[in-house]
PDB file of C-alpha atoms in Angstrom:
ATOM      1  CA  UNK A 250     108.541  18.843  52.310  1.00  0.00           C
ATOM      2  CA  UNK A 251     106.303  21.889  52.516  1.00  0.00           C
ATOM      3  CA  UNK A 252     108.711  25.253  52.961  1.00  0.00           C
ATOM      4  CA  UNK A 253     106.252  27.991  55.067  1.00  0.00           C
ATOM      5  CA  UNK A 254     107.227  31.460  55.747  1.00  0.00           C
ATOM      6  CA  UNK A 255     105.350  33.229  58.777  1.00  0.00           C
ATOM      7  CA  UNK A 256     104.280  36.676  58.402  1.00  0.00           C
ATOM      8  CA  UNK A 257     101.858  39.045  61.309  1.00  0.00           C
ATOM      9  CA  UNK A 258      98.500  38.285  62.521  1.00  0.00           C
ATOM     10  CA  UNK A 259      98.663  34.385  61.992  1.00  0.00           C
ATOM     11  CA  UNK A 260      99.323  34.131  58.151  1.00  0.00           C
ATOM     12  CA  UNK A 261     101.452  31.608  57.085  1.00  0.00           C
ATOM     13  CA  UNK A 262     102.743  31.350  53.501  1.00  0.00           C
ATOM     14  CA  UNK A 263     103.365  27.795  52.502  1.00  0.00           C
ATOM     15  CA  UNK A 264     105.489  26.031  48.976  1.00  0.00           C
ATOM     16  CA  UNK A 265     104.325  22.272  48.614  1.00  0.00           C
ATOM     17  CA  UNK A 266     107.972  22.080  47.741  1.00  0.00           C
ATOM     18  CA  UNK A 267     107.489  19.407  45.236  1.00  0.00           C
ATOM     19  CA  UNK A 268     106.409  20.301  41.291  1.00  0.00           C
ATOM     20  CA  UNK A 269     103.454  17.827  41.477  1.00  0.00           C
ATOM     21  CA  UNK A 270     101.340  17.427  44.662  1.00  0.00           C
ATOM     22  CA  UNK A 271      99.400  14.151  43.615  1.00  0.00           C
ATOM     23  CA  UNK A 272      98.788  10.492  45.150  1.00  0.00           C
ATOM     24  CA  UNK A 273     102.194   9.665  46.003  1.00  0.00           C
ATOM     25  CA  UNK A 274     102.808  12.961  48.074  1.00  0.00           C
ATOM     26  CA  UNK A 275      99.354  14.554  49.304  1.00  0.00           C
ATOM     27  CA  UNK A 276      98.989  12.775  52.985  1.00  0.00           C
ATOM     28  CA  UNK A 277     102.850  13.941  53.511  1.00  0.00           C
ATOM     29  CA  UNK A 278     101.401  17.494  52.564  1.00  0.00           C
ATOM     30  CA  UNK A 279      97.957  17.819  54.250  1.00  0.00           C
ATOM     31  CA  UNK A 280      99.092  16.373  57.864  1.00  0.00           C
ATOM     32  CA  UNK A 281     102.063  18.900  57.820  1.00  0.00           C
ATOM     33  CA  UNK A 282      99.662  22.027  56.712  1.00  0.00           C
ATOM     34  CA  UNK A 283      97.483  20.828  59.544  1.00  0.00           C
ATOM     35  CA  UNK A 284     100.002  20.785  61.789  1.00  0.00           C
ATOM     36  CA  UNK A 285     100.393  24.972  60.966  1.00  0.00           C
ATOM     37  CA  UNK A 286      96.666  24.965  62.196  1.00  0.00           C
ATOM     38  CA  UNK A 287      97.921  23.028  65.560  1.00  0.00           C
ATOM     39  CA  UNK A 288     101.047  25.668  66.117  1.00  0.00           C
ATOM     40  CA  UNK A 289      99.197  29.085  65.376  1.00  0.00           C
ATOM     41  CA  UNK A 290      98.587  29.654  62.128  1.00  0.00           C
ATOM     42  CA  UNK A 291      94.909  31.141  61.667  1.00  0.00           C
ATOM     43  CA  UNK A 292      95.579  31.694  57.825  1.00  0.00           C
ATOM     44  CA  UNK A 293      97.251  29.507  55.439  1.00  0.00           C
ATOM     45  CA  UNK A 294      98.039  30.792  51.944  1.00  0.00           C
ATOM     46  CA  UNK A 295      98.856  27.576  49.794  1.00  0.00           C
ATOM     47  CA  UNK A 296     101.296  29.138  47.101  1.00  0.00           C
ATOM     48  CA  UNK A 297     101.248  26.718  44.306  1.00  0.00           C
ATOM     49  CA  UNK A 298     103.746  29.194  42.171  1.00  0.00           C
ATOM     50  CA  UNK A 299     106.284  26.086  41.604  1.00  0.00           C
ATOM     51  CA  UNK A 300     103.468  23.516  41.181  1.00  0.00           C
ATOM     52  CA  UNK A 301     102.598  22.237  37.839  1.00  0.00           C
ATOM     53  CA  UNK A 302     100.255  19.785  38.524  1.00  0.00           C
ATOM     54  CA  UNK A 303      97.469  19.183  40.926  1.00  0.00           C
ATOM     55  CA  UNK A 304      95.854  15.735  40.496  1.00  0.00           C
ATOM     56  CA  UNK A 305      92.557  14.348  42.434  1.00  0.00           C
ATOM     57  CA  UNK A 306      94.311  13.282  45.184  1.00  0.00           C
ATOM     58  CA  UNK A 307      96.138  16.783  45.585  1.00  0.00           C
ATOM     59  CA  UNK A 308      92.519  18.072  45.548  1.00  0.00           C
ATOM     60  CA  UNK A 309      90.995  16.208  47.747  1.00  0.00           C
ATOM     61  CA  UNK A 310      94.482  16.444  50.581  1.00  0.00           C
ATOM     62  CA  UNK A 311      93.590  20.616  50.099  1.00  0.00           C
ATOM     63  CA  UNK A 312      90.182  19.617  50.918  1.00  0.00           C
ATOM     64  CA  UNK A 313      90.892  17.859  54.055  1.00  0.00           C
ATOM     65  CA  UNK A 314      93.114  20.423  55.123  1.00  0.00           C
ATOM     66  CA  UNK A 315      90.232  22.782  55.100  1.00  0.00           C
ATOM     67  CA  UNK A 316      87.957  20.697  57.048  1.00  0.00           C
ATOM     68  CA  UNK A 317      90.954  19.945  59.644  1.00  0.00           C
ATOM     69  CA  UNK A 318      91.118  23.755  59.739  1.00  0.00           C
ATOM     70  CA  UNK A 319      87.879  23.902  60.821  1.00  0.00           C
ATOM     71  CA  UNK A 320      87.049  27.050  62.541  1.00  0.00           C
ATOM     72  CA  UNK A 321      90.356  27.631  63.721  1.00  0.00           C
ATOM     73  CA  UNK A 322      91.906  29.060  60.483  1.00  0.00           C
ATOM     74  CA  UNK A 323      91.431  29.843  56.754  1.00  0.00           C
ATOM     75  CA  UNK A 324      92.832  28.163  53.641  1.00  0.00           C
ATOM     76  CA  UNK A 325      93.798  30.137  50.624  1.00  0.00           C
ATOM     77  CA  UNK A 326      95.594  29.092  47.671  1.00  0.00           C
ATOM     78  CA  UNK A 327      97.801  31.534  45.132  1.00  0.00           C
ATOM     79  CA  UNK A 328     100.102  31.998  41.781  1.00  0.00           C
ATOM     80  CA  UNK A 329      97.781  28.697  40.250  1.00  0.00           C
ATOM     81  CA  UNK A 330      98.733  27.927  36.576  1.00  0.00           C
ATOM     82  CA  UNK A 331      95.974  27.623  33.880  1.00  0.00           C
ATOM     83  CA  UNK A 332      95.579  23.929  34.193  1.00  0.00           C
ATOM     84  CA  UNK A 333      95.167  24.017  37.878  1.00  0.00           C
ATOM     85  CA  UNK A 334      92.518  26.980  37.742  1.00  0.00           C
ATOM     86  CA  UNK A 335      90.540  24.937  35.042  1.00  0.00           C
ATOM     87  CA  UNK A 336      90.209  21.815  37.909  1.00  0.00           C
ATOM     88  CA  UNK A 337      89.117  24.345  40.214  1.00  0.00           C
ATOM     89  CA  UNK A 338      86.535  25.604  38.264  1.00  0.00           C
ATOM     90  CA  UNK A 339      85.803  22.329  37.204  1.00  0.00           C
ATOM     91  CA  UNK A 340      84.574  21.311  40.746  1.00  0.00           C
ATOM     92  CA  UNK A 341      83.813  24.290  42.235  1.00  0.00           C
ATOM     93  CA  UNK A 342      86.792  24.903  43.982  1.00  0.00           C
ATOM     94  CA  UNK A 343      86.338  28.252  43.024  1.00  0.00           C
ATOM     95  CA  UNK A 344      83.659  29.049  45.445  1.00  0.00           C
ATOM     96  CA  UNK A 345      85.655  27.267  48.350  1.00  0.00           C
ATOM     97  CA  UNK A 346      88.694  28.702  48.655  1.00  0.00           C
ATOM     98  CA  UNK A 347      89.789  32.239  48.043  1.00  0.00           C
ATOM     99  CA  UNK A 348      92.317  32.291  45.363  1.00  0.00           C
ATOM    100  CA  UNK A 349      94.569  35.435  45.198  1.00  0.00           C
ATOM    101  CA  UNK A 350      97.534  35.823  41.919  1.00  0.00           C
ATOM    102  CA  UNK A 351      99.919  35.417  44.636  1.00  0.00           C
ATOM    103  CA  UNK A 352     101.315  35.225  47.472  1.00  0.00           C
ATOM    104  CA  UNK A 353     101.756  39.364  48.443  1.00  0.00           C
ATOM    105  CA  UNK A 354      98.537  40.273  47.505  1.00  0.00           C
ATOM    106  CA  UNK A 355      96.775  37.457  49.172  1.00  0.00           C
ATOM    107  CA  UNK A 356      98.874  38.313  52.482  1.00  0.00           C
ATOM    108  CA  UNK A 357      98.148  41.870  51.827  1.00  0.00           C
ATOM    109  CA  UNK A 358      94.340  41.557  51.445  1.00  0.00           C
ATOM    110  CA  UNK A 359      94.164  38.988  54.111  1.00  0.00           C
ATOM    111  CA  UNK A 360      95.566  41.742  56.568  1.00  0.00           C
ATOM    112  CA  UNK A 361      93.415  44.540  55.302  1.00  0.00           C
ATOM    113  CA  UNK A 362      90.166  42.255  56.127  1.00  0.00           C
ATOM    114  CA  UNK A 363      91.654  41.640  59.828  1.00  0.00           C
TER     115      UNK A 363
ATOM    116  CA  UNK B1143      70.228  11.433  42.626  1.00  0.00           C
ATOM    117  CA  UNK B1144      73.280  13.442  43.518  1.00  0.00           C
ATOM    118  CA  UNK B1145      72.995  15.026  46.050  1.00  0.00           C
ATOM    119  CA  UNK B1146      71.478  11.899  47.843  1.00  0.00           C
ATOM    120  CA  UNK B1147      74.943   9.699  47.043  1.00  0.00           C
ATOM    121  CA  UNK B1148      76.935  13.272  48.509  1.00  0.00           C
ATOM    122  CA  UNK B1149      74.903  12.820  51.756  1.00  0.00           C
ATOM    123  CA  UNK B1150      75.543   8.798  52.008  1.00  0.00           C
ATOM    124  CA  UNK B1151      79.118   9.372  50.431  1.00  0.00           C
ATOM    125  CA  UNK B1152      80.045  12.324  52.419  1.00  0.00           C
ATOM    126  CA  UNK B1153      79.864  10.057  55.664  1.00  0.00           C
ATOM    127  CA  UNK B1154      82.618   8.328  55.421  1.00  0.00           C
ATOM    128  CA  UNK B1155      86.273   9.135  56.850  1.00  0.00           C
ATOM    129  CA  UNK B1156      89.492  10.799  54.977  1.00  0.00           C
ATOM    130  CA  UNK B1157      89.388  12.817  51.893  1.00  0.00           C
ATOM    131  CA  UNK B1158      88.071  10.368  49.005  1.00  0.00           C
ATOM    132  CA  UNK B1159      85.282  11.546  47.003  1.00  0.00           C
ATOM    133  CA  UNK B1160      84.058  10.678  43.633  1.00  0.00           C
ATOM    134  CA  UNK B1161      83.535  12.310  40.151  1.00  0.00           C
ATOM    135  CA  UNK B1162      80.527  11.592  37.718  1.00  0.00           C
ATOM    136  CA  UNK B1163      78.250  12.563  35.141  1.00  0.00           C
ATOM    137  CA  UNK B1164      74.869  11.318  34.636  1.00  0.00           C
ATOM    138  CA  UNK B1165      71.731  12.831  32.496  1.00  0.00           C
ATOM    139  CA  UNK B1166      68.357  11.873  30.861  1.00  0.00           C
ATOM    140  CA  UNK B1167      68.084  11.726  27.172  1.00  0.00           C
ATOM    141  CA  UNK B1168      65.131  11.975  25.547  1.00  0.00           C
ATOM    142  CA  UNK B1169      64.839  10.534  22.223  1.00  0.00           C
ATOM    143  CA  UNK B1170      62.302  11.534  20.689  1.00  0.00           C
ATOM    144  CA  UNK B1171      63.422  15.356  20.917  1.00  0.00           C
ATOM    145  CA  UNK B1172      66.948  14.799  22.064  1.00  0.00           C
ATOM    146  CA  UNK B1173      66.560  16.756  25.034  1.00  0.00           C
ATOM    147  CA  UNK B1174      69.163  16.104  27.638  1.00  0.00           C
ATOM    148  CA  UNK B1175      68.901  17.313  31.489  1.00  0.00           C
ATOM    149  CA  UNK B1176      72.455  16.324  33.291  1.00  0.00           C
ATOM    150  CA  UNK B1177      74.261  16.896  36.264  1.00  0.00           C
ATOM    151  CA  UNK B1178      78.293  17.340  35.587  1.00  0.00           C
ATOM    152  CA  UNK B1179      79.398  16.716  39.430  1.00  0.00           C
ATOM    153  CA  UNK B1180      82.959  17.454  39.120  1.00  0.00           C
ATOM    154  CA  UNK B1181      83.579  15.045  35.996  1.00  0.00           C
ATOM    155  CA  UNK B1182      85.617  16.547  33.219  1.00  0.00           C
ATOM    156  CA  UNK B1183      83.437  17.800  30.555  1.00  0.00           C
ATOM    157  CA  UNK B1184      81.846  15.435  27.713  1.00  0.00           C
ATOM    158  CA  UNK B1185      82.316  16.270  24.213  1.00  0.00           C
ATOM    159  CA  UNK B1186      79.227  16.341  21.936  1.00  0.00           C
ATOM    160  CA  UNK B1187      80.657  15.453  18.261  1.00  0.00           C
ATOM    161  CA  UNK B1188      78.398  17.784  16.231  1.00  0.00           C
ATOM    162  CA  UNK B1189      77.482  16.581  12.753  1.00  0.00           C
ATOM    163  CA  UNK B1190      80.122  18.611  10.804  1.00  0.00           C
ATOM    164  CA  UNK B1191      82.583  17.733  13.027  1.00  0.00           C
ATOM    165  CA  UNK B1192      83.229  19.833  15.701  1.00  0.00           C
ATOM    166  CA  UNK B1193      84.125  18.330  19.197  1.00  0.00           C
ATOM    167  CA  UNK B1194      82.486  20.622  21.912  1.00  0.00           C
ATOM    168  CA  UNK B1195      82.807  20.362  25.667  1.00  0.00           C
ATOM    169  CA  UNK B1196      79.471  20.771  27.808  1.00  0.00           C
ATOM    170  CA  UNK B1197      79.182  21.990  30.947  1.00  0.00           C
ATOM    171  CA  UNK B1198      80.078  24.445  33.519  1.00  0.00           C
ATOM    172  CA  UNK B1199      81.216  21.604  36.242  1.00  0.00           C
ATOM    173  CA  UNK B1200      80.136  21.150  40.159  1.00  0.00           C
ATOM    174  CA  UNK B1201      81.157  20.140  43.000  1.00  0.00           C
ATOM    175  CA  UNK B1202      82.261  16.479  43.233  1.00  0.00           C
ATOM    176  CA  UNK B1203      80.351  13.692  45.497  1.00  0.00           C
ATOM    177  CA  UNK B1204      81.406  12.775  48.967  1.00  0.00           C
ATOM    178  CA  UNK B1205      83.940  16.125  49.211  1.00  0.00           C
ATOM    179  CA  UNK B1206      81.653  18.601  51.116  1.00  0.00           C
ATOM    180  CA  UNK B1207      78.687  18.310  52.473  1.00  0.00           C
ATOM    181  CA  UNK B1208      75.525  20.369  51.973  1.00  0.00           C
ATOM    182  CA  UNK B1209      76.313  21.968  48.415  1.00  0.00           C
ATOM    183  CA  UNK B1210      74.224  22.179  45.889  1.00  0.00           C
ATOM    184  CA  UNK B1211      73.636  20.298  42.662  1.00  0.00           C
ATOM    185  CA  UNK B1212      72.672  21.631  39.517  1.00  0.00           C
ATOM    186  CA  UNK B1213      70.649  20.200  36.614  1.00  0.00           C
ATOM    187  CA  UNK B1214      71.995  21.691  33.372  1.00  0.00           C
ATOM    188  CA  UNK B1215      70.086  21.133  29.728  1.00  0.00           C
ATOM    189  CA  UNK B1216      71.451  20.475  26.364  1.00  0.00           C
ATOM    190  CA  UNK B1217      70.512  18.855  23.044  1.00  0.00           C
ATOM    191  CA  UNK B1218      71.632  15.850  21.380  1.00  0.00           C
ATOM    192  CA  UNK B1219      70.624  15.666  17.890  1.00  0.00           C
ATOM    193  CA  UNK B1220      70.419  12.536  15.776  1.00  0.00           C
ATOM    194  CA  UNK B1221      73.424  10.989  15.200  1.00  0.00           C
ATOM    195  CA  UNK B1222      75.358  13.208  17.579  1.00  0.00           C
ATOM    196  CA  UNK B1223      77.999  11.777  19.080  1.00  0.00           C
ATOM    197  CA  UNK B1224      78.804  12.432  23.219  1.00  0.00           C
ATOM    198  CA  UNK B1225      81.854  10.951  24.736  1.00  0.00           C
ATOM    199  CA  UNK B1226      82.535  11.125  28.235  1.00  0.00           C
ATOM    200  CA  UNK B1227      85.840  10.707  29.560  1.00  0.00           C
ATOM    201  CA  UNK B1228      87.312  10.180  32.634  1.00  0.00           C
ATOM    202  CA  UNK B1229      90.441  12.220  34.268  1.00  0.00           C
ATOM    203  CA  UNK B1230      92.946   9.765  32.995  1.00  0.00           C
ATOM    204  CA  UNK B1231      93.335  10.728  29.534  1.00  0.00           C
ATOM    205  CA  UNK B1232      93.313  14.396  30.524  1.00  0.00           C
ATOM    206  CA  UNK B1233      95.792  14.627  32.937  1.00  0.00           C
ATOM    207  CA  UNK B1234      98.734  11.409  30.928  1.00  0.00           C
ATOM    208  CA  UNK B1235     101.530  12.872  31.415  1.00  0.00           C
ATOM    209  CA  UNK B1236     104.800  12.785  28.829  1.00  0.00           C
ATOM    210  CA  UNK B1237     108.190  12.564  29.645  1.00  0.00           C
ATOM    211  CA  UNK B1238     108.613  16.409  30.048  1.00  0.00           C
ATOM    212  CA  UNK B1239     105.743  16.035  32.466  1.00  0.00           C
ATOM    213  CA  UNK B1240     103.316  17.427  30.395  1.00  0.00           C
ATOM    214  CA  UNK B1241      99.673  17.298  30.521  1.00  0.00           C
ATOM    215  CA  UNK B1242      97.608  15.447  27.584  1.00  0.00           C
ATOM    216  CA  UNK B1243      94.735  18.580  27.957  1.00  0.00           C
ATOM    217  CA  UNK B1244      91.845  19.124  26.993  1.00  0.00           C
ATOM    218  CA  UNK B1245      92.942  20.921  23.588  1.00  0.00           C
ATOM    219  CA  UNK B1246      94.820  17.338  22.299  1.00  0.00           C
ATOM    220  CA  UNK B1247      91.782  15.238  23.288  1.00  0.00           C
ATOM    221  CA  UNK B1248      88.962  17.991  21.646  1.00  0.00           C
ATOM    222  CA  UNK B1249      91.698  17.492  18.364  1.00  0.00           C
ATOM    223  CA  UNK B1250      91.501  13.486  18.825  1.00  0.00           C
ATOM    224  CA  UNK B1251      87.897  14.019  18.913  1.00  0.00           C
ATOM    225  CA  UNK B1252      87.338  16.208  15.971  1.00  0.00           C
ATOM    226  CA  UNK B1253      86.183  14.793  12.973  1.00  0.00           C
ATOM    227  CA  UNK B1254      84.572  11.270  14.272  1.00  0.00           C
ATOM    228  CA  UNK B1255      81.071  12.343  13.638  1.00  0.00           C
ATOM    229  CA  UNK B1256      80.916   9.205  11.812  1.00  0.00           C
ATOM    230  CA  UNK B1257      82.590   6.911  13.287  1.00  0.00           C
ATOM    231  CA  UNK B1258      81.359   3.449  15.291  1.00  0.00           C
ATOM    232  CA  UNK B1259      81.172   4.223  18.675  1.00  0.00           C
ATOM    233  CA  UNK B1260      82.996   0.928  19.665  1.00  0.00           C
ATOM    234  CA  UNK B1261      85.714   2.391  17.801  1.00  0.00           C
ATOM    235  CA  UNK B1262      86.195   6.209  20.107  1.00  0.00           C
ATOM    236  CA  UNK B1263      88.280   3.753  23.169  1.00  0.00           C
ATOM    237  CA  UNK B1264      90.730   3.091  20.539  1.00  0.00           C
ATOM    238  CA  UNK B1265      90.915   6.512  18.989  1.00  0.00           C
ATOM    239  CA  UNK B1266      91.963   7.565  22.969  1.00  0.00           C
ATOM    240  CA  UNK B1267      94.119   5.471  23.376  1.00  0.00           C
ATOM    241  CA  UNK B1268      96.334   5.655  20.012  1.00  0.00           C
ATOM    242  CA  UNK B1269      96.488   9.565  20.568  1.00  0.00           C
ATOM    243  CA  UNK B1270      98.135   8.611  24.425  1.00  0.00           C
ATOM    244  CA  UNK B1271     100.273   5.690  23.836  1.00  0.00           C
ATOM    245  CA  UNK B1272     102.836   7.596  21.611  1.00  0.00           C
ATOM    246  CA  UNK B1273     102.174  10.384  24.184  1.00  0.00           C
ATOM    247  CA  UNK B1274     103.285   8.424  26.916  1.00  0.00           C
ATOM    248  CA  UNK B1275     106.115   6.675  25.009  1.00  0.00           C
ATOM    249  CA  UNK B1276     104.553   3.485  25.346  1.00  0.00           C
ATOM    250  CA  UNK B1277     104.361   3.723  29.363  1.00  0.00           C
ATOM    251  CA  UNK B1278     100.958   2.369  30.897  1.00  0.00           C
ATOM    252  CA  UNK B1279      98.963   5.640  32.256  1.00  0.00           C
ATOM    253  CA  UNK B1280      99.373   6.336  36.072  1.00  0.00           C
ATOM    254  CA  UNK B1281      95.804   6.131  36.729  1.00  0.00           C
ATOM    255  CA  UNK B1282      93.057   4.104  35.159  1.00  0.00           C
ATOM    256  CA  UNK B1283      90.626   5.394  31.947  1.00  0.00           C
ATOM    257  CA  UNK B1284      87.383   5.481  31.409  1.00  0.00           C
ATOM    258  CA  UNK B1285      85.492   6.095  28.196  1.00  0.00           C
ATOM    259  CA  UNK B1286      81.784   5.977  27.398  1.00  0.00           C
ATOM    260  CA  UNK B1287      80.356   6.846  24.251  1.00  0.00           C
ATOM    261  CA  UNK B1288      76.770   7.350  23.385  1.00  0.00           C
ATOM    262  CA  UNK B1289      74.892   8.411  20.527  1.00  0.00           C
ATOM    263  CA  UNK B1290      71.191   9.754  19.903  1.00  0.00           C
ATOM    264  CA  UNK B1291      69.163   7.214  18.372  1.00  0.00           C
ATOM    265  CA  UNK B1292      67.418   7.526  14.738  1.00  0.00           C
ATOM    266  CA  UNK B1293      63.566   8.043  16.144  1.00  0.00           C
ATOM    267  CA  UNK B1294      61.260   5.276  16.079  1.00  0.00           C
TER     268      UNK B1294
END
């Protein structure tokens, strides 16, 4: 499901690889992010460029993914639409995770604070 | 009240939490002091009209532990109308996989500033059914609607 590209110092870029990461998709997408977390990745930049929609469920899985990070790595998301930055506002999301326009920039500032 | 159900809600296993919206209206003055926890914004029906979201948001209950919860204040005047709705009828999808939003539900919204409050489910839900061609929503709806009493 989730398509990840590795770049330097840990960072991993990951796609959900589906166009809406709700209910009927979000376990299959937390437990393999976590699984990053398990293989080396300190830093995982959630790139949500091809996602349109981000329900509850989608939410909370991101959630989870941080807390099964734990202090062995960093969650990030990018590239999120207008829709998904309002729910992220909206619960205070905002304040969580770092969000970066996308996916360079987030792997470029991530290096510059390592 | 919050931040009491995040501690006993935050407990459990997995990734569930919860969304709500509660306040205290006083009606004599129509003060209101709420607490948005994650819940998609209410709309106050002003009296000429106007459907207007309130609040900034917050952080849902049972999702982290140890944030913080803040009161916020409004006003709801006599005859003001307040309808809180739950994610549902935001996020009904069409067949193009488009989101209902919060600009179509502010427009279904506008211009009830005189209408029975038993009668704001219904206005909901004729706006989505042609939206959804007919198809039941994929998750379930809530709608409360409240308004501020004549005083006593």
């Amino acid at each position: 499901m989730i398509l990840t590209t590795p770049y330097d110092n840990g960072i991993t870029v990951v796609c959900p690889g589906v166009s809406r990461l709700t209910a009927d998709n979000c376990a299959a997408f937390k437990s393999e992010v976590s699984t990053l977390f398990d293989e080396g990745t300190s830093f995982a930049v959630i790139d949500f460029g091809d996602v349109t929609f981000l329900d509850s469920s989608g939410l909370g899985a991101l959630v989870g993914i941080l807390k099964k990070a734990g202090m062995r790595g960093e969650v990030a998301v990018c590239d999120l639409d207008d829709a998904t930055s309002m729910s992220f506002k909206l619960t205070r999301m905002d304040r969580v995770f770092k969000i970066y326009q996308d996916a360079k920039s987030a792997v470029q500032s991530i290096r510059e604070r390592l | 009240m919050v931040s009491a159900l995040n501690t006993r809600f935050g407990k459990t296993e997995g990734d569930d939490y919860f969304t709500m919206f509660c306040g205290i209206i006083d009606n004599d003055t129509g003060a209101m002091t709420y607490c948005q926890a994650g819940h998609p914004s209410p709309y106050l029906i002003l009296n000429d009209g106007n459907a207007i979201p309130i609040g900034e948001g917050g952080f849902p209950v049972g999702m982290l532990p140890d944030v913080e919860f803040e009161n916020s204040t409004g006003q709801l005047d006599i005859g003001t109308r307040m309808v809180i709705l739950s994610d549902a009828a935001l996020e009904a999808v069409n067949d193009n996989h488009e989101i209902f939003g919060t600009r179509r539900i502010e427009q279904a919204l506008s211009k009830t500033h005189t209408t029975d409050l038993d009668e704001f489910p219904h206005i909901v839900s004729r706006v989505l059914a042609p939206w959804r061609g007919g198809r039941a929503l994929d998750d379930d709806l809530t709608i409360v609607a409240l308004k501020s009493p004549p005083p006593r």
